[in-house]
Short mmCIF file of C-alpha atoms in Angstrom, two decimals:
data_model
loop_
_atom_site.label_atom_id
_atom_site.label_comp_id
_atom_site.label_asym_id
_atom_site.label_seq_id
_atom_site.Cartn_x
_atom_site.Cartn_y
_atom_site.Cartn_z
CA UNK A 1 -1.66 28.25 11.96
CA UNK A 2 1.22 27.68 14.50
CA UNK A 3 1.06 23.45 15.72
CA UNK A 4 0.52 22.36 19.22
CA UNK A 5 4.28 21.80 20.99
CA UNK A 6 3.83 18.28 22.57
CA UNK A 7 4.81 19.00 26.43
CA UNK A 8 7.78 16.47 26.10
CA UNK A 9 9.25 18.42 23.46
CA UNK A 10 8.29 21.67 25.28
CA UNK A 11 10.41 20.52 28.05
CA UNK A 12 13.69 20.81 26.14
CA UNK A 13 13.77 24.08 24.58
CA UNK A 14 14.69 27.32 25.85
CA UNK A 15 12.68 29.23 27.46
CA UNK A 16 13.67 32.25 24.97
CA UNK A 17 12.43 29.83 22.52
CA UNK A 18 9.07 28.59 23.56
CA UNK A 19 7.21 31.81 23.00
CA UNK A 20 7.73 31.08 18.78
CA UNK A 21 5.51 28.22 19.47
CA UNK A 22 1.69 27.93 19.82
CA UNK A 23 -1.19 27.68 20.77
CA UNK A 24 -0.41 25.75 24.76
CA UNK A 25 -2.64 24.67 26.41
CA UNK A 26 -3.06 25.52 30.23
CA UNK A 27 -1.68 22.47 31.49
CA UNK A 28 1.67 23.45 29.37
CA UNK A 29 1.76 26.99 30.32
CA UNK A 30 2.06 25.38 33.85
CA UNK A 31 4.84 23.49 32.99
CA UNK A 32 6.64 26.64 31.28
CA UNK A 33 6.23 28.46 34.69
CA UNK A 34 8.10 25.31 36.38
CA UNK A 35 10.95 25.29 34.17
CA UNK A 36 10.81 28.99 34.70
CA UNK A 37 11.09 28.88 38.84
CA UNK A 38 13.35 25.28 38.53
CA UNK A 39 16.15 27.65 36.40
CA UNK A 40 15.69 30.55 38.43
CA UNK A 41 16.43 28.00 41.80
CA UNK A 42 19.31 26.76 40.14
CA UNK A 43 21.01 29.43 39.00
CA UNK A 44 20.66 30.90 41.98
CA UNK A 45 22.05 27.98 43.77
CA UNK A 46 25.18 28.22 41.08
CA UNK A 47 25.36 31.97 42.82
CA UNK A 48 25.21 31.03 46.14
CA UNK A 49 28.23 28.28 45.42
CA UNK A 50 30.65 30.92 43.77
CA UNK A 51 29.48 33.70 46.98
CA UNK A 52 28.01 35.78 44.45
CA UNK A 53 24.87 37.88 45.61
CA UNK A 54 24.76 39.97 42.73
CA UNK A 55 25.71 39.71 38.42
CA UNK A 56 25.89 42.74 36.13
CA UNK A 57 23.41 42.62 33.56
CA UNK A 58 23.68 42.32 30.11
CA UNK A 59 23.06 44.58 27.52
CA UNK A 60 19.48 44.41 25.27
CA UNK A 61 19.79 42.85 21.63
CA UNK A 62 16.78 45.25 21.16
CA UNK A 63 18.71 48.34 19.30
CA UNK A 64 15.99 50.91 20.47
CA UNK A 65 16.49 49.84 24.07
CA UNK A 66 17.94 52.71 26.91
CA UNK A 67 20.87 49.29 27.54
CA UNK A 68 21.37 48.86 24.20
CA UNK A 69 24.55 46.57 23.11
CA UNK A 70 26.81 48.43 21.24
CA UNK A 71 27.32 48.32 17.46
CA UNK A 72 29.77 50.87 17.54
CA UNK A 73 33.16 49.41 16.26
CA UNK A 74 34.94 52.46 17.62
CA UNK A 75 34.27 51.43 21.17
CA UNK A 76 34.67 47.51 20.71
CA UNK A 77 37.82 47.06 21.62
CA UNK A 78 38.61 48.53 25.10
CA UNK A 79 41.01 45.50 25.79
CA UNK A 80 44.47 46.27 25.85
CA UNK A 81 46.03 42.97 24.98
CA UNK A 82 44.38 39.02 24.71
CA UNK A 83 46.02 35.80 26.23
CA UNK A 84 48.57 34.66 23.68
CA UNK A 85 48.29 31.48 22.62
CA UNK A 86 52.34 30.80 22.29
CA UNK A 87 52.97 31.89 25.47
CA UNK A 88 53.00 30.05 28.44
CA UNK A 89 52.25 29.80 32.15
CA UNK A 90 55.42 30.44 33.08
CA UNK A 91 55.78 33.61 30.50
CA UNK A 92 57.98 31.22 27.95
CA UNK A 93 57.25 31.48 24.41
CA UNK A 94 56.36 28.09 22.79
CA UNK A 95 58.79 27.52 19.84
CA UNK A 96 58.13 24.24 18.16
CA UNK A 97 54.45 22.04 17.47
CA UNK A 98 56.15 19.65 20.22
CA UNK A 99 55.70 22.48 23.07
CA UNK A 100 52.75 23.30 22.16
CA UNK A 101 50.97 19.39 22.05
CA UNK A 102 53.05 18.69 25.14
CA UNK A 103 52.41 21.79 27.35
CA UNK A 104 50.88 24.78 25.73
CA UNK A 105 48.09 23.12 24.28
CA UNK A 106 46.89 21.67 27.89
CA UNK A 107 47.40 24.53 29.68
CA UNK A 108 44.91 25.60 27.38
CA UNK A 109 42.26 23.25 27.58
CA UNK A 110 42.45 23.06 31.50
CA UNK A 111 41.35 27.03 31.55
CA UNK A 112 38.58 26.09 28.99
CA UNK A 113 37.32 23.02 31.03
CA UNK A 114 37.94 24.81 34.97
CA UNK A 115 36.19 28.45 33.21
CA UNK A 116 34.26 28.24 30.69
CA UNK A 117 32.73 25.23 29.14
CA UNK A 118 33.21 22.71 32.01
CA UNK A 119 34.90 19.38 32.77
CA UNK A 120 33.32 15.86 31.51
CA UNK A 121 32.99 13.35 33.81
CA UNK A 122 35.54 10.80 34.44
CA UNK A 123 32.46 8.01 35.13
CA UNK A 124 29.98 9.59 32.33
CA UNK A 125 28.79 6.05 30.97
CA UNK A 126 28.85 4.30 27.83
CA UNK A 127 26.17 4.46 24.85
CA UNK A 128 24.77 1.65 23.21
CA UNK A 129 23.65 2.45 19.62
CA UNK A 130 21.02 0.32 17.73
CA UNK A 131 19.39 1.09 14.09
CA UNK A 132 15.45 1.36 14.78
CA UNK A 133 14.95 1.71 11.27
CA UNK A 134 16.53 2.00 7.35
CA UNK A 135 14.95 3.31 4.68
CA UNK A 136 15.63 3.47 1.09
CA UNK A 137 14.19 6.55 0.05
CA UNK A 138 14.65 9.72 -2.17
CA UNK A 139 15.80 13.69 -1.27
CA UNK A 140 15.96 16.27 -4.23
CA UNK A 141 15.84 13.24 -6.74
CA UNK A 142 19.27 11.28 -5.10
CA UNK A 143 18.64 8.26 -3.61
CA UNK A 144 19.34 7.18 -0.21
CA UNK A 145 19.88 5.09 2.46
CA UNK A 146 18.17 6.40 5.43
CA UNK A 147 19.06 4.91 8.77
CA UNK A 148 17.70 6.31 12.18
CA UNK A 149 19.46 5.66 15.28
CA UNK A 150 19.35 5.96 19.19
CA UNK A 151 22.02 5.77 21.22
CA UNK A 152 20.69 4.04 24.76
CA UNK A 153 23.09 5.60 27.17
CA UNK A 154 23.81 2.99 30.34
CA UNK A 155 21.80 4.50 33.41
CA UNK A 156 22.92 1.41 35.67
CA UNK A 157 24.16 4.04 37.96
CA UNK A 158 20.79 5.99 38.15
CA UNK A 159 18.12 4.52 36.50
CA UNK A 160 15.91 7.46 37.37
CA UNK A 161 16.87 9.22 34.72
CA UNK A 162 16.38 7.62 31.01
CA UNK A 163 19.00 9.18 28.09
CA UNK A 164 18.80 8.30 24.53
CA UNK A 165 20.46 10.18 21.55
CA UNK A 166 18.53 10.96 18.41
CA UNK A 167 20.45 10.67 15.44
CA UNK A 168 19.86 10.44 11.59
CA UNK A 169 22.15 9.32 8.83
CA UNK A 170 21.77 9.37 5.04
CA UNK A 171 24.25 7.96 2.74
CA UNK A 172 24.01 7.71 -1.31
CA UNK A 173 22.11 4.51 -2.31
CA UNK A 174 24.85 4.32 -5.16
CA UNK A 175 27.52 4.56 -3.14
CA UNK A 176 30.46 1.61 -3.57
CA UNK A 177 31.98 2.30 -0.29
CA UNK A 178 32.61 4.37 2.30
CA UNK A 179 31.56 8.02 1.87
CA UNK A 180 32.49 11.47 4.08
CA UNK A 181 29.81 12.92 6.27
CA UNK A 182 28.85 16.14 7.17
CA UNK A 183 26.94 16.12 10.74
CA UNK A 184 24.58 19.03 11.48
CA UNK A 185 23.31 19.78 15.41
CA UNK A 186 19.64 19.93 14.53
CA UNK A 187 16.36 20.74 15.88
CA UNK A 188 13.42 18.36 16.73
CA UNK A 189 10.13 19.04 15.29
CA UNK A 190 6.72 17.93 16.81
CA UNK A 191 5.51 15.26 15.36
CA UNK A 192 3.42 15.61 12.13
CA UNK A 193 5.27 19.15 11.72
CA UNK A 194 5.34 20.27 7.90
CA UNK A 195 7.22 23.38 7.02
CA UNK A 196 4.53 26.01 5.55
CA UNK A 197 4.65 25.35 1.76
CA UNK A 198 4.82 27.90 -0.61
CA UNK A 199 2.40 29.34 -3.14
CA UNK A 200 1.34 27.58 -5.77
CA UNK A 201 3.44 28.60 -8.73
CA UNK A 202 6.93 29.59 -7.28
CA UNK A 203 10.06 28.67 -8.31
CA UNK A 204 11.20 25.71 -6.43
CA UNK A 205 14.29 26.17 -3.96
CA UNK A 206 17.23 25.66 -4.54
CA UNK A 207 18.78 22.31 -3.22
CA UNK A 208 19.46 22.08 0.55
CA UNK A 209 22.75 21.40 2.27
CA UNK A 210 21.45 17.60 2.31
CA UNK A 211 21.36 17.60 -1.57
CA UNK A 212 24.23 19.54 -2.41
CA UNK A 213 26.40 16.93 -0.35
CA UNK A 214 24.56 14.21 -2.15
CA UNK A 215 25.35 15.75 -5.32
CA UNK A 216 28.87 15.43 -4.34
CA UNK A 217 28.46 11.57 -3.03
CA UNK A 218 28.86 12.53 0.52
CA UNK A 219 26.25 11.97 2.88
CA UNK A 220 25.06 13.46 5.76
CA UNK A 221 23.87 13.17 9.70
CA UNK A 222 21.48 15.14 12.00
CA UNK A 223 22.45 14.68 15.53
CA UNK A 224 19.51 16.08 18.31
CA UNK A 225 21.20 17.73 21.45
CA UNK A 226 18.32 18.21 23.09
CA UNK A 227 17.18 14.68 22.74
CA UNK A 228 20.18 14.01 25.58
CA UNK A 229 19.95 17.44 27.22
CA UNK A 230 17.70 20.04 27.07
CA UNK A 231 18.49 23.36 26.41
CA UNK A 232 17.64 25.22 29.68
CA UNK A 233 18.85 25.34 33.47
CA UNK A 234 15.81 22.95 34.69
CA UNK A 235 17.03 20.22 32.50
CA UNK A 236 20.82 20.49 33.88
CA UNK A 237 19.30 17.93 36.54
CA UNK A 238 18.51 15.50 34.04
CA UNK A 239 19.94 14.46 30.65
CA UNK A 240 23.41 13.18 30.59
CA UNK A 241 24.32 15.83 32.49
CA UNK A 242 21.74 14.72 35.36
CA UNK A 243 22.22 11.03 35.12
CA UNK A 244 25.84 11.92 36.10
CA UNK A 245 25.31 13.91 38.45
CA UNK A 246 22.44 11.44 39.81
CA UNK A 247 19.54 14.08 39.43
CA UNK A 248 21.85 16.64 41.65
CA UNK A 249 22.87 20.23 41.21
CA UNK A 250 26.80 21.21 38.90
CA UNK A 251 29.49 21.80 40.95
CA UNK A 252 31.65 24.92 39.31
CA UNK A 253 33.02 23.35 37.32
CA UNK A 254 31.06 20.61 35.99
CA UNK A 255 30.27 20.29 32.40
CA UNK A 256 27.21 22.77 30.82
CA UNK A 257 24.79 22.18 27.97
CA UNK A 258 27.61 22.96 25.56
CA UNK A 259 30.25 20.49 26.46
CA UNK A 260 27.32 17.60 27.01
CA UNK A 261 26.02 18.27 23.00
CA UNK A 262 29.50 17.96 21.85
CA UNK A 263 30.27 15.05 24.20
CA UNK A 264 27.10 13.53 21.89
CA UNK A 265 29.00 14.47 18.74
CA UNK A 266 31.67 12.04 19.75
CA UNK A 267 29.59 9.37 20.72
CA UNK A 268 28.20 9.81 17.08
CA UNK A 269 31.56 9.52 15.46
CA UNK A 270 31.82 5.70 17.65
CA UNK A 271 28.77 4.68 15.70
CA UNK A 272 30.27 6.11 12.27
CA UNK A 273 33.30 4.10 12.52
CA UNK A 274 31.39 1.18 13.06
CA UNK A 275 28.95 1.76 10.06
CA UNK A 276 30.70 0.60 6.51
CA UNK A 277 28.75 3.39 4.77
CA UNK A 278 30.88 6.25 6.75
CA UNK A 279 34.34 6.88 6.35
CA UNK A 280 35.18 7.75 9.79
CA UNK A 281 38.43 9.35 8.92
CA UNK A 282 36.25 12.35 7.05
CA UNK A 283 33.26 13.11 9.17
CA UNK A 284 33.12 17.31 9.34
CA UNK A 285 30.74 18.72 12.29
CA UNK A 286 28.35 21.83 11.20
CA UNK A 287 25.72 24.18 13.38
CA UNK A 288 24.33 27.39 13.36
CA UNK A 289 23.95 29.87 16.58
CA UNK A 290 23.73 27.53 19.82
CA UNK A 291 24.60 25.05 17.99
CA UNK A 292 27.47 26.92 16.28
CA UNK A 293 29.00 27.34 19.86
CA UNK A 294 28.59 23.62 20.61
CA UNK A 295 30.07 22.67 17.06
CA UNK A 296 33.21 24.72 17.69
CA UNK A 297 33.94 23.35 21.08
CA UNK A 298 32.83 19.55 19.34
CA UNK A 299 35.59 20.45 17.05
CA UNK A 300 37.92 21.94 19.65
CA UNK A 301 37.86 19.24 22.12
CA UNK A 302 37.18 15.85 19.25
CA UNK A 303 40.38 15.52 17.24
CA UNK A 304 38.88 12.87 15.12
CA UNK A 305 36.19 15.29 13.20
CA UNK A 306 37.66 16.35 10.00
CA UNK A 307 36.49 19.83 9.59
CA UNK A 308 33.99 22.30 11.26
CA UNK A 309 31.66 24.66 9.48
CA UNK A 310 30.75 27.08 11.97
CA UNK A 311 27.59 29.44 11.76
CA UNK A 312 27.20 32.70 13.40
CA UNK A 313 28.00 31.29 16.94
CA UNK A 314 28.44 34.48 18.69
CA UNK A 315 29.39 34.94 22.16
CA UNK A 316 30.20 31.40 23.67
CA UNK A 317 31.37 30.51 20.24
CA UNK A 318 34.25 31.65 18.26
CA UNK A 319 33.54 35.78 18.86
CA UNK A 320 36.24 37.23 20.88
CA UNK A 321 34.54 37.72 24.96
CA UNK A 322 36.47 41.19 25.27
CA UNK A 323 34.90 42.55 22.50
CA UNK A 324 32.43 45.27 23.62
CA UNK A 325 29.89 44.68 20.91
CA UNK A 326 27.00 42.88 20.59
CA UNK A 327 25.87 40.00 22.65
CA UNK A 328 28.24 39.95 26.23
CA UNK A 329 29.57 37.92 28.95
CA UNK A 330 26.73 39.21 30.93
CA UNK A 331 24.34 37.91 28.80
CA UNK A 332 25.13 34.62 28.59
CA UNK A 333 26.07 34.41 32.54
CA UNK A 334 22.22 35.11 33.12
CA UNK A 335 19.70 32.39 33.97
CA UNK A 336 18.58 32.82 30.34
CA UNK A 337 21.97 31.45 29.01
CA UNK A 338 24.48 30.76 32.15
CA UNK A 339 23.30 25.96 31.39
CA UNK A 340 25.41 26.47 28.09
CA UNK A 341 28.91 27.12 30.11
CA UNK A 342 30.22 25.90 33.22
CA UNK A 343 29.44 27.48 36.69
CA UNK A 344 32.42 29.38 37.15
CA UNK A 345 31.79 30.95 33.95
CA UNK A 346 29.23 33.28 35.61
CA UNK A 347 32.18 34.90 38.01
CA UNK A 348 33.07 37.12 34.72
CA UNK A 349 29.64 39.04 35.13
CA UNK A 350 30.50 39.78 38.57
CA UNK A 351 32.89 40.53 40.72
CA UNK A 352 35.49 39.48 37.69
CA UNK A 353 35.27 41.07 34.45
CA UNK A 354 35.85 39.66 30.65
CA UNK A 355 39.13 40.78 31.50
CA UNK A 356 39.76 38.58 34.10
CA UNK A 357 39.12 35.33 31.84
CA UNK A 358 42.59 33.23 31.48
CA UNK A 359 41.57 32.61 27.84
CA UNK A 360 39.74 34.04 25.21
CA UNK A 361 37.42 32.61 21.79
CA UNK A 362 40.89 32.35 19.35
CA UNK A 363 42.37 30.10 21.78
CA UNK A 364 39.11 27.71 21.42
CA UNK A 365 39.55 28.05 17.47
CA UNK A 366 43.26 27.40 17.97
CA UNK A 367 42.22 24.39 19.75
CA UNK A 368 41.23 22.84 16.32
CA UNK A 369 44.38 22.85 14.68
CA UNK A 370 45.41 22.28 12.34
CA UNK A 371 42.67 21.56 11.00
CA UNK A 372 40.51 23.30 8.84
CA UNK A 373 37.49 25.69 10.62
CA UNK A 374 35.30 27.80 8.36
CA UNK A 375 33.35 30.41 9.94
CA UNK A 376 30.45 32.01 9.19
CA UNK A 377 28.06 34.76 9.33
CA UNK A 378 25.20 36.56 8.05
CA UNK A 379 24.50 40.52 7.07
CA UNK A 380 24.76 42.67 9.99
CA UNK A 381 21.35 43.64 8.18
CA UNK A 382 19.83 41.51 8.59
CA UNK A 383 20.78 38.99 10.67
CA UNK A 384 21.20 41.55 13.34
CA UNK A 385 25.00 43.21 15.11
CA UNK A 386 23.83 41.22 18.28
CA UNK A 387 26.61 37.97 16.69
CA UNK A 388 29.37 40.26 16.04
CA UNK A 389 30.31 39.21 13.01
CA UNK A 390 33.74 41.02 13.08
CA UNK A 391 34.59 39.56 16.63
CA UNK A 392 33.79 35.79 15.25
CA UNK A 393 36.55 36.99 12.42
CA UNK A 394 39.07 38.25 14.68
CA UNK A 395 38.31 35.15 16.83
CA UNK A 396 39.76 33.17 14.00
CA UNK A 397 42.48 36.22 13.23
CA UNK A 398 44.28 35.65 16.38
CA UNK A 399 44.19 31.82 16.30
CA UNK A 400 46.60 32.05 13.19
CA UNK A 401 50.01 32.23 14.69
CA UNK A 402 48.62 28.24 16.41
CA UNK A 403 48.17 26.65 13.17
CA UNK A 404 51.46 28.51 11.17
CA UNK A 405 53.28 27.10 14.20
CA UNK A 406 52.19 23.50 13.28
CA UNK A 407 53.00 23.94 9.47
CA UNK A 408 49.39 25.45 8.66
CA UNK A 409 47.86 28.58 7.27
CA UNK A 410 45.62 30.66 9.46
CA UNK A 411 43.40 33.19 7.99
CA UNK A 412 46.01 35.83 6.36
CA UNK A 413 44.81 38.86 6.76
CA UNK A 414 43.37 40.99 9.13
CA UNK A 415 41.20 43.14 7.37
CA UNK A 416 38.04 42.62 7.61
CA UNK A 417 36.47 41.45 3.98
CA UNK A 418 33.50 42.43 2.22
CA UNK A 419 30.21 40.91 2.40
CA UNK A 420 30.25 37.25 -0.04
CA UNK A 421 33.99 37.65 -0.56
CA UNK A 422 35.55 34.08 0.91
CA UNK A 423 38.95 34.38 2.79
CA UNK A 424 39.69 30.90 2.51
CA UNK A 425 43.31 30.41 1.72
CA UNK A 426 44.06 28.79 4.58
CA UNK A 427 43.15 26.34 7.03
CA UNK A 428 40.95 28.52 8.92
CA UNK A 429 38.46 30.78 6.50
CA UNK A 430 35.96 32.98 7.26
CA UNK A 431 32.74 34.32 4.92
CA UNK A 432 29.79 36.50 5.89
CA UNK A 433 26.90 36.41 2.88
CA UNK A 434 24.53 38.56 2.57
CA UNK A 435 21.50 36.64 4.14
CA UNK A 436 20.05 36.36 7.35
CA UNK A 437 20.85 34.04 10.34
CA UNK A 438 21.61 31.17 8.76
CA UNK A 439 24.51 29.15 7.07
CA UNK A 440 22.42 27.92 4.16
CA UNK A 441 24.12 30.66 1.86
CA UNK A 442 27.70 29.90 2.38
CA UNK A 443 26.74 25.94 1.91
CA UNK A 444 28.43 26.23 -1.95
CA UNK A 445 31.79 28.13 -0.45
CA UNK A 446 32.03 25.88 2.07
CA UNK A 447 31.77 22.57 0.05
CA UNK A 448 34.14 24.06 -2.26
CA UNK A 449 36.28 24.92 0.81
CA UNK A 450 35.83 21.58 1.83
CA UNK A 451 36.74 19.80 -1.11
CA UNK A 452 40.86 20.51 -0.55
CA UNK A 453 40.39 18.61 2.76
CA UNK A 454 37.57 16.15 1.99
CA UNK A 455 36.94 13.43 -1.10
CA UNK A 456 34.71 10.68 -2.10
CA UNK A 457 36.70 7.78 -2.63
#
């Protein structure tokens, strides 16, 4: 029997989401049609800023729909050329790592913050963390120190709007110093929630990511986005993104849902190098799907994370926007999707085209370097052809020439591998299992992966 969604909790989630949950009651079906008509008035406000009276729309993730997306790879790549990395502005090839920190690598970052993801705030304001509780406690037979945290974030400026970030950290109990962390964007459960069990008799599971890093004497940290910004338009009036913005609407180019969860992620990593239990130095950033996107650009635009483990993050993420396949531009410029990126963002899905973008997904991975980026995906399959799993590859192909430049290893090769064969030679590596849309498969490559990059001390 599906749980009651507490209406707080309600108010956070997408609205693609919140059909999954059930039963509401009547006063929370009202509140679903508010966020409903509050996104719809916003992003049509974001229209009206950029002149736009009309987007194209995207195609259906429904493969028996008349709009179908396409999972034909012979039509996926109607681009002619994508935005090289080592060139710049000026049409002058960047030659040495010095160039590239110095000019190529901004130029960069300004088309990613002005188009796509958004700028942060010069005045967004500071977060005070405090420890609400510790627990010494047990997961898969390792014992642990459990610690949850909130970080109160200063709303002297507006104190209309309350922010406070929900995170978790477990360390080994055993532990003789500081250990490396992996931090996951996670989901908040209603209270009370239980995950169905299974029937009496079957084989138990095997261990979680949580216990196969505690297995290794690592531990690891669940960070909430949605506990500081809700994932839909009607929140981008509150949340961090709100309180900055002092309950007003995004300019163009303002910061979106994206760039605000991985603005948390560093605000994590302050607390981490304040807690003795955390070696700061190796703290690696992980999520799956939305929160796949947000951990790339957390990893893109955070030099002090270690290494990203990227799941299945799709359009937004590290799949190549040109690519005609799967999920588009179009999609994600709708009032379903268009909170995630910045406002100007939408101006691809009309009058501009994918085309028209001054960067594209590699240049996000090629942020990272050089460090080390694992990406991954599921079965086409099952998991579905709407992620593109071959343009998240070539998303990490084409950031290769970024991190050989610097004195790195990119990806190698170009052909696309078979399903559960690792290409992980380098500092970017890419693995699709066989499974559905999830990373929990490629946990054990990853950790092994990991392990050239990352140690207990």
């Amino acid at each position: 029997m599906k749980r009651l969604l507490a209406s707080s909790l309600l108010l956070t989630l997408p609205l693609s989401l919140l059909a999954q949950f059930g039963p509401r009651t009547p006063e929370q079906d009202s509140l679903m049609a508010r966020m409903q008509r509050k996104t719809q008035a916003d992003h049509q406000a974001m229209l009206a800023q950029l002149n736009i009276k009309e987007l194209r729309p995207g195609p259906s993730g429904n493969p028996k729909a008349p709009n179908a997306a396409n999972a034909d790879e012979s039509k996926a790549s109607p681009y002619t050329s994508l935005p090289d990395p080592l060139v710049l502005k000026n049409g002058k090839k960047v030659k040495s790592a010095k160039e590239w920190w110095a000019k190529r690598r901004p130029e960069i970052v300004e088309d990613f913050d002005r188009e796509i993801y958004g700028r942060v705030p010069a005045n967004v304001p500071g977060v005070r963390w405090e420890v609400v509780s510790t627990k010494d406690t047990v997961n898969g037979g390792y014992p642990i120190k459990l610690k949850k945290l909130v970080g109160h974030v200063d709303n002297s400026m507006y104190p209309a709007i309350k922010v406070a970030i929900a995170l978790t950290l477990a360390t080994p109990a055993t532990a003789t110093g500081p250990v490396p962390v992996m931090m996951e964007f996670g989901f908040q459960f209603p209270a009370g929630f239980r995950m169905p069990q299974p029937p009496a008799g079957t084989p138990p599971p095997p261990p979680n990511w949580e216990q196969q890093l505690l297995k290794k004497g690592w531990g690891y940290a669940v960070l909430v986005p949605t506990s500081f910004q809700a994932d839909n338009g009607a929140g981008l009036t509150e949340g961090i993104i709100g309180l900055v913005n002092k309950g007003g609407r995004r300019k163009p180019d303002d910061w979106g849902t994206l760039r605000a969860w991985a603005w948390g992620a560093s605000r994590a990593l302050d607390y981490f190098e304040t807690d003795k239990a955390v070696d700061a130095k190796q703290v690696g950033i992980e999520g799956l799907s939305r929160y796949g996107k947000a951990a790339v650009v957390a990893m893109a635009y955070e030099p002090r994370f270690a290494i990203g483990f990227i799941g299945s993050s799709g359009e937004g993420g590290v799949k190549l926007h040109r690519r005609l396949y799967g999920e588009q531009v179009e999609n994600i410029a709708s009032s379903a999707e268009y909170h995630w990126m910045a406002g100007n963002f939408i101006k691809y899905a009309g009058p501009l085209t994918p085309n028209d973008l001054p960067v594209d997904s590699h240049e996000l991975v090629a942020l990272c370097a050089p460090r080390p980026v694992f990406i991954s995906s599921g079965s086409p399959d099952v998991e579905g052809r709407w992620l593109d799993a071959k343009g998240m590859f070539l998303g990490g192909v084409y950031a290769g020439p970024v991190y050989e430049l610097l004195g790195k290893k990119g990806l190698g090769t170009s052909e696309y591998p078979a399903q559960e064969v690792a290409v992980d030679s380098g500092e970017i590596a890419y693995r699709q299992h066989s499974g559905g849309h999830t990373t929990g498969p490629n946990w054990p490559a990853f950790l092994q992966y990991a392990d050239r990059y990352m140690k207990a001390k």
